[in-house]
Amino acid sequence: MKLIQSALFGALLGFCGTMLHNFSQPIGLILSLILTYIGFKVVGQKFIYLRYQVIAAASWLALVIRASTPWSGDEILITGNTFGNLFLLGGFTTIIISMFKSRSKFS
């Protein structure tokens, strides 16, 4: 059950970040990266094990990659402009930082 919850939470974070990053050009991108960071910190607190965080990150990445490819009507939610590329790279980097920043060697 935790597997499904972490995958759905990662997909929800990806969807919210995708919709938010084009809201108001610099502010929406910053808010989506902050949302991604805080969301993955919540995943780390709720599901303690790293494997659930990796599953949430994989579902986030799958949703974001799918949103950046053309659909049947040539609709693209994450365009190939500066803010779209910054969201893809910055979001993935934010996820990696949030997953490994607070890891202690003694836990």
Short mmCIF file of N, CA and C in Angstrom, two decimals, residues 16-99:
data_model
loop_
_atom_site.label_atom_id
_atom_site.label_comp_id
_atom_site.label_asym_id
_atom_site.label_seq_id
_atom_site.Cartn_x
_atom_site.Cartn_y
_atom_site.Cartn_z
N CYS A 16 1.28 19.00 -10.11
CA CYS A 16 1.19 20.37 -9.56
C CYS A 16 2.36 21.23 -10.02
N GLY A 17 3.54 20.66 -10.05
CA GLY A 17 4.70 21.41 -10.52
C GLY A 17 4.60 21.76 -11.99
N THR A 18 4.06 20.83 -12.78
CA THR A 18 3.90 21.07 -14.21
C THR A 18 2.91 22.20 -14.47
N MET A 19 1.81 22.20 -13.74
CA MET A 19 0.82 23.25 -13.93
C MET A 19 1.29 24.60 -13.37
N LEU A 20 2.13 24.56 -12.36
CA LEU A 20 2.54 25.80 -11.69
C LEU A 20 3.72 26.48 -12.35
N HIS A 21 4.57 25.74 -13.06
CA HIS A 21 5.82 26.34 -13.54
C HIS A 21 5.62 27.39 -14.63
N ASN A 22 4.50 27.36 -15.32
CA ASN A 22 4.22 28.37 -16.35
C ASN A 22 3.24 29.44 -15.87
N PHE A 23 2.92 29.45 -14.58
CA PHE A 23 1.90 30.37 -14.07
C PHE A 23 2.30 31.83 -14.26
N SER A 24 3.32 32.26 -13.64
CA SER A 24 3.86 33.60 -13.79
C SER A 24 5.36 33.40 -13.89
N GLN A 25 5.93 33.73 -15.00
CA GLN A 25 7.21 33.16 -15.44
C GLN A 25 8.28 32.98 -14.37
N PRO A 26 8.82 33.94 -13.72
CA PRO A 26 9.85 33.56 -12.76
C PRO A 26 9.27 33.05 -11.44
N ILE A 27 8.13 33.59 -11.02
CA ILE A 27 7.56 33.21 -9.73
C ILE A 27 6.99 31.80 -9.77
N GLY A 28 6.34 31.43 -10.84
CA GLY A 28 5.78 30.08 -10.96
C GLY A 28 6.84 29.00 -10.95
N LEU A 29 7.95 29.26 -11.61
CA LEU A 29 9.05 28.29 -11.62
C LEU A 29 9.64 28.13 -10.22
N ILE A 30 9.85 29.24 -9.54
CA ILE A 30 10.41 29.18 -8.18
C ILE A 30 9.44 28.47 -7.24
N LEU A 31 8.15 28.78 -7.35
CA LEU A 31 7.16 28.11 -6.51
C LEU A 31 7.06 26.62 -6.79
N SER A 32 7.18 26.24 -8.06
CA SER A 32 7.11 24.81 -8.39
C SER A 32 8.32 24.06 -7.86
N LEU A 33 9.49 24.68 -7.88
CA LEU A 33 10.68 24.03 -7.32
C LEU A 33 10.60 23.94 -5.80
N ILE A 34 10.06 24.97 -5.16
CA ILE A 34 9.87 24.93 -3.70
C ILE A 34 8.84 23.86 -3.34
N LEU A 35 7.76 23.78 -4.11
CA LEU A 35 6.75 22.75 -3.89
C LEU A 35 7.33 21.35 -4.04
N THR A 36 8.18 21.17 -5.03
CA THR A 36 8.81 19.87 -5.24
C THR A 36 9.72 19.53 -4.07
N TYR A 37 10.49 20.48 -3.61
CA TYR A 37 11.40 20.23 -2.48
C TYR A 37 10.62 19.88 -1.21
N ILE A 38 9.63 20.68 -0.89
CA ILE A 38 8.85 20.43 0.33
C ILE A 38 8.07 19.13 0.21
N GLY A 39 7.54 18.86 -0.96
CA GLY A 39 6.79 17.62 -1.16
C GLY A 39 7.64 16.39 -0.98
N PHE A 40 8.86 16.41 -1.48
CA PHE A 40 9.72 15.25 -1.30
C PHE A 40 10.27 15.16 0.11
N LYS A 41 10.35 16.28 0.82
CA LYS A 41 10.67 16.21 2.24
C LYS A 41 9.53 15.54 3.01
N VAL A 42 8.29 15.83 2.62
CA VAL A 42 7.14 15.18 3.24
C VAL A 42 7.14 13.68 2.94
N VAL A 43 7.48 13.31 1.72
CA VAL A 43 7.58 11.89 1.39
C VAL A 43 8.64 11.23 2.25
N GLY A 44 9.75 11.91 2.48
CA GLY A 44 10.80 11.37 3.32
C GLY A 44 10.37 11.22 4.77
N GLN A 45 9.51 12.10 5.26
CA GLN A 45 9.03 12.00 6.63
C GLN A 45 7.93 10.95 6.77
N LYS A 46 7.06 10.88 5.77
CA LYS A 46 5.95 9.93 5.84
C LYS A 46 6.42 8.50 5.60
N PHE A 47 7.16 8.29 4.54
CA PHE A 47 7.71 6.97 4.22
C PHE A 47 9.21 7.05 4.51
N ILE A 48 9.63 6.46 5.56
CA ILE A 48 10.99 6.66 6.05
C ILE A 48 12.03 6.06 5.10
N TYR A 49 11.72 4.95 4.50
CA TYR A 49 12.70 4.24 3.68
C TYR A 49 12.96 4.97 2.36
N LEU A 50 14.19 4.87 1.90
CA LEU A 50 14.61 5.55 0.68
C LEU A 50 13.91 4.98 -0.55
N ARG A 51 13.54 3.70 -0.51
CA ARG A 51 12.92 3.09 -1.69
C ARG A 51 11.60 3.75 -2.05
N TYR A 52 10.84 4.20 -1.06
CA TYR A 52 9.58 4.88 -1.35
C TYR A 52 9.83 6.27 -1.94
N GLN A 53 10.89 6.91 -1.53
CA GLN A 53 11.25 8.19 -2.12
C GLN A 53 11.70 8.01 -3.56
N VAL A 54 12.40 6.93 -3.84
CA VAL A 54 12.84 6.66 -5.21
C VAL A 54 11.63 6.36 -6.09
N ILE A 55 10.64 5.64 -5.57
CA ILE A 55 9.43 5.35 -6.33
C ILE A 55 8.66 6.64 -6.61
N ALA A 56 8.56 7.52 -5.62
CA ALA A 56 7.89 8.81 -5.82
C ALA A 56 8.64 9.64 -6.85
N ALA A 57 9.97 9.61 -6.80
CA ALA A 57 10.77 10.37 -7.77
C ALA A 57 10.61 9.79 -9.17
N ALA A 58 10.52 8.47 -9.28
CA ALA A 58 10.33 7.86 -10.60
C ALA A 58 8.96 8.21 -11.18
N SER A 59 7.93 8.24 -10.35
CA SER A 59 6.62 8.61 -10.87
C SER A 59 6.57 10.10 -11.22
N TRP A 60 7.27 10.95 -10.43
CA TRP A 60 7.37 12.37 -10.78
C TRP A 60 8.05 12.53 -12.14
N LEU A 61 9.15 11.81 -12.31
CA LEU A 61 9.91 11.92 -13.55
C LEU A 61 9.11 11.39 -14.74
N ALA A 62 8.39 10.28 -14.55
CA ALA A 62 7.58 9.73 -15.64
C ALA A 62 6.48 10.70 -16.05
N LEU A 63 5.84 11.33 -15.08
CA LEU A 63 4.78 12.27 -15.41
C LEU A 63 5.33 13.51 -16.09
N VAL A 64 6.45 14.01 -15.62
CA VAL A 64 7.04 15.22 -16.20
C VAL A 64 7.56 14.95 -17.61
N ILE A 65 8.17 13.80 -17.82
CA ILE A 65 8.63 13.44 -19.17
C ILE A 65 7.45 13.29 -20.11
N ARG A 66 6.36 12.68 -19.62
CA ARG A 66 5.16 12.53 -20.45
C ARG A 66 4.54 13.89 -20.76
N ALA A 67 4.58 14.81 -19.81
CA ALA A 67 4.01 16.14 -20.03
C ALA A 67 4.85 16.97 -20.98
N SER A 68 6.11 16.61 -21.17
CA SER A 68 6.96 17.39 -22.07
C SER A 68 7.05 16.80 -23.47
N THR A 69 6.31 15.73 -23.74
CA THR A 69 6.27 15.15 -25.09
C THR A 69 4.93 15.48 -25.73
N PRO A 70 4.88 15.60 -27.05
CA PRO A 70 3.62 15.94 -27.71
C PRO A 70 2.59 14.82 -27.60
N TRP A 71 1.35 15.20 -27.35
CA TRP A 71 0.25 14.25 -27.27
C TRP A 71 -0.39 14.13 -28.64
N SER A 72 -1.58 13.58 -28.69
CA SER A 72 -2.23 13.34 -29.98
C SER A 72 -2.58 14.64 -30.70
N GLY A 73 -2.93 15.67 -29.98
CA GLY A 73 -3.27 16.95 -30.59
C GLY A 73 -2.11 17.93 -30.60
N ASP A 74 -0.89 17.43 -30.52
CA ASP A 74 0.32 18.25 -30.45
C ASP A 74 0.30 19.22 -29.27
N GLU A 75 -0.25 18.75 -28.14
CA GLU A 75 -0.27 19.57 -26.94
C GLU A 75 0.94 19.23 -26.09
N ILE A 76 1.65 20.24 -25.66
CA ILE A 76 2.82 20.06 -24.80
C ILE A 76 2.61 20.93 -23.56
N LEU A 77 2.66 20.30 -22.38
CA LEU A 77 2.46 21.05 -21.14
C LEU A 77 3.75 21.71 -20.66
N ILE A 78 4.89 21.06 -20.92
CA ILE A 78 6.19 21.64 -20.57
C ILE A 78 6.91 21.92 -21.88
N THR A 79 6.97 23.17 -22.26
CA THR A 79 7.57 23.52 -23.54
C THR A 79 9.09 23.52 -23.43
N GLY A 80 9.73 23.58 -24.56
CA GLY A 80 11.19 23.53 -24.61
C GLY A 80 11.84 24.89 -24.49
N ASN A 81 11.22 25.80 -23.76
CA ASN A 81 11.83 27.12 -23.56
C ASN A 81 12.71 27.09 -22.32
N THR A 82 13.19 28.24 -21.92
CA THR A 82 14.10 28.32 -20.78
C THR A 82 13.45 27.83 -19.50
N PHE A 83 12.21 28.23 -19.26
CA PHE A 83 11.55 27.86 -18.02
C PHE A 83 11.19 26.38 -17.99
N GLY A 84 10.85 25.81 -19.13
CA GLY A 84 10.59 24.37 -19.19
C GLY A 84 11.83 23.55 -18.91
N ASN A 85 12.94 23.96 -19.52
CA ASN A 85 14.19 23.24 -19.28
C ASN A 85 14.68 23.42 -17.85
N LEU A 86 14.52 24.63 -17.31
CA LEU A 86 14.90 24.84 -15.91
C LEU A 86 14.04 24.03 -14.96
N PHE A 87 12.76 23.87 -15.29
CA PHE A 87 11.89 23.06 -14.45
C PHE A 87 12.31 21.59 -14.49
N LEU A 88 12.62 21.08 -15.66
CA LEU A 88 13.04 19.68 -15.76
C LEU A 88 14.34 19.43 -15.00
N LEU A 89 15.35 20.22 -15.28
CA LEU A 89 16.65 20.02 -14.63
C LEU A 89 16.63 20.43 -13.16
N GLY A 90 16.03 21.57 -12.87
CA GLY A 90 15.96 22.03 -11.49
C GLY A 90 15.09 21.15 -10.62
N GLY A 91 14.00 20.64 -11.17
CA GLY A 91 13.14 19.75 -10.40
C GLY A 91 13.82 18.44 -10.06
N PHE A 92 14.51 17.86 -11.03
CA PHE A 92 15.22 16.61 -10.75
C PHE A 92 16.36 16.83 -9.76
N THR A 93 17.07 17.94 -9.91
CA THR A 93 18.14 18.25 -8.96
C THR A 93 17.58 18.51 -7.57
N THR A 94 16.45 19.18 -7.50
CA THR A 94 15.79 19.44 -6.22
C THR A 94 15.38 18.14 -5.54
N ILE A 95 14.89 17.19 -6.33
CA ILE A 95 14.50 15.90 -5.77
C ILE A 95 15.72 15.18 -5.20
N ILE A 96 16.80 15.16 -5.95
CA ILE A 96 18.02 14.48 -5.47
C ILE A 96 18.53 15.14 -4.19
N ILE A 97 18.54 16.47 -4.16
CA ILE A 97 19.01 17.19 -2.97
C ILE A 97 18.10 16.91 -1.78
N SER A 98 16.78 16.93 -1.99
CA SER A 98 15.87 16.71 -0.87
C SER A 98 15.91 15.28 -0.36
N MET A 99 16.26 14.33 -1.22
CA MET A 99 16.32 12.94 -0.78
C MET A 99 17.57 12.66 0.04
#
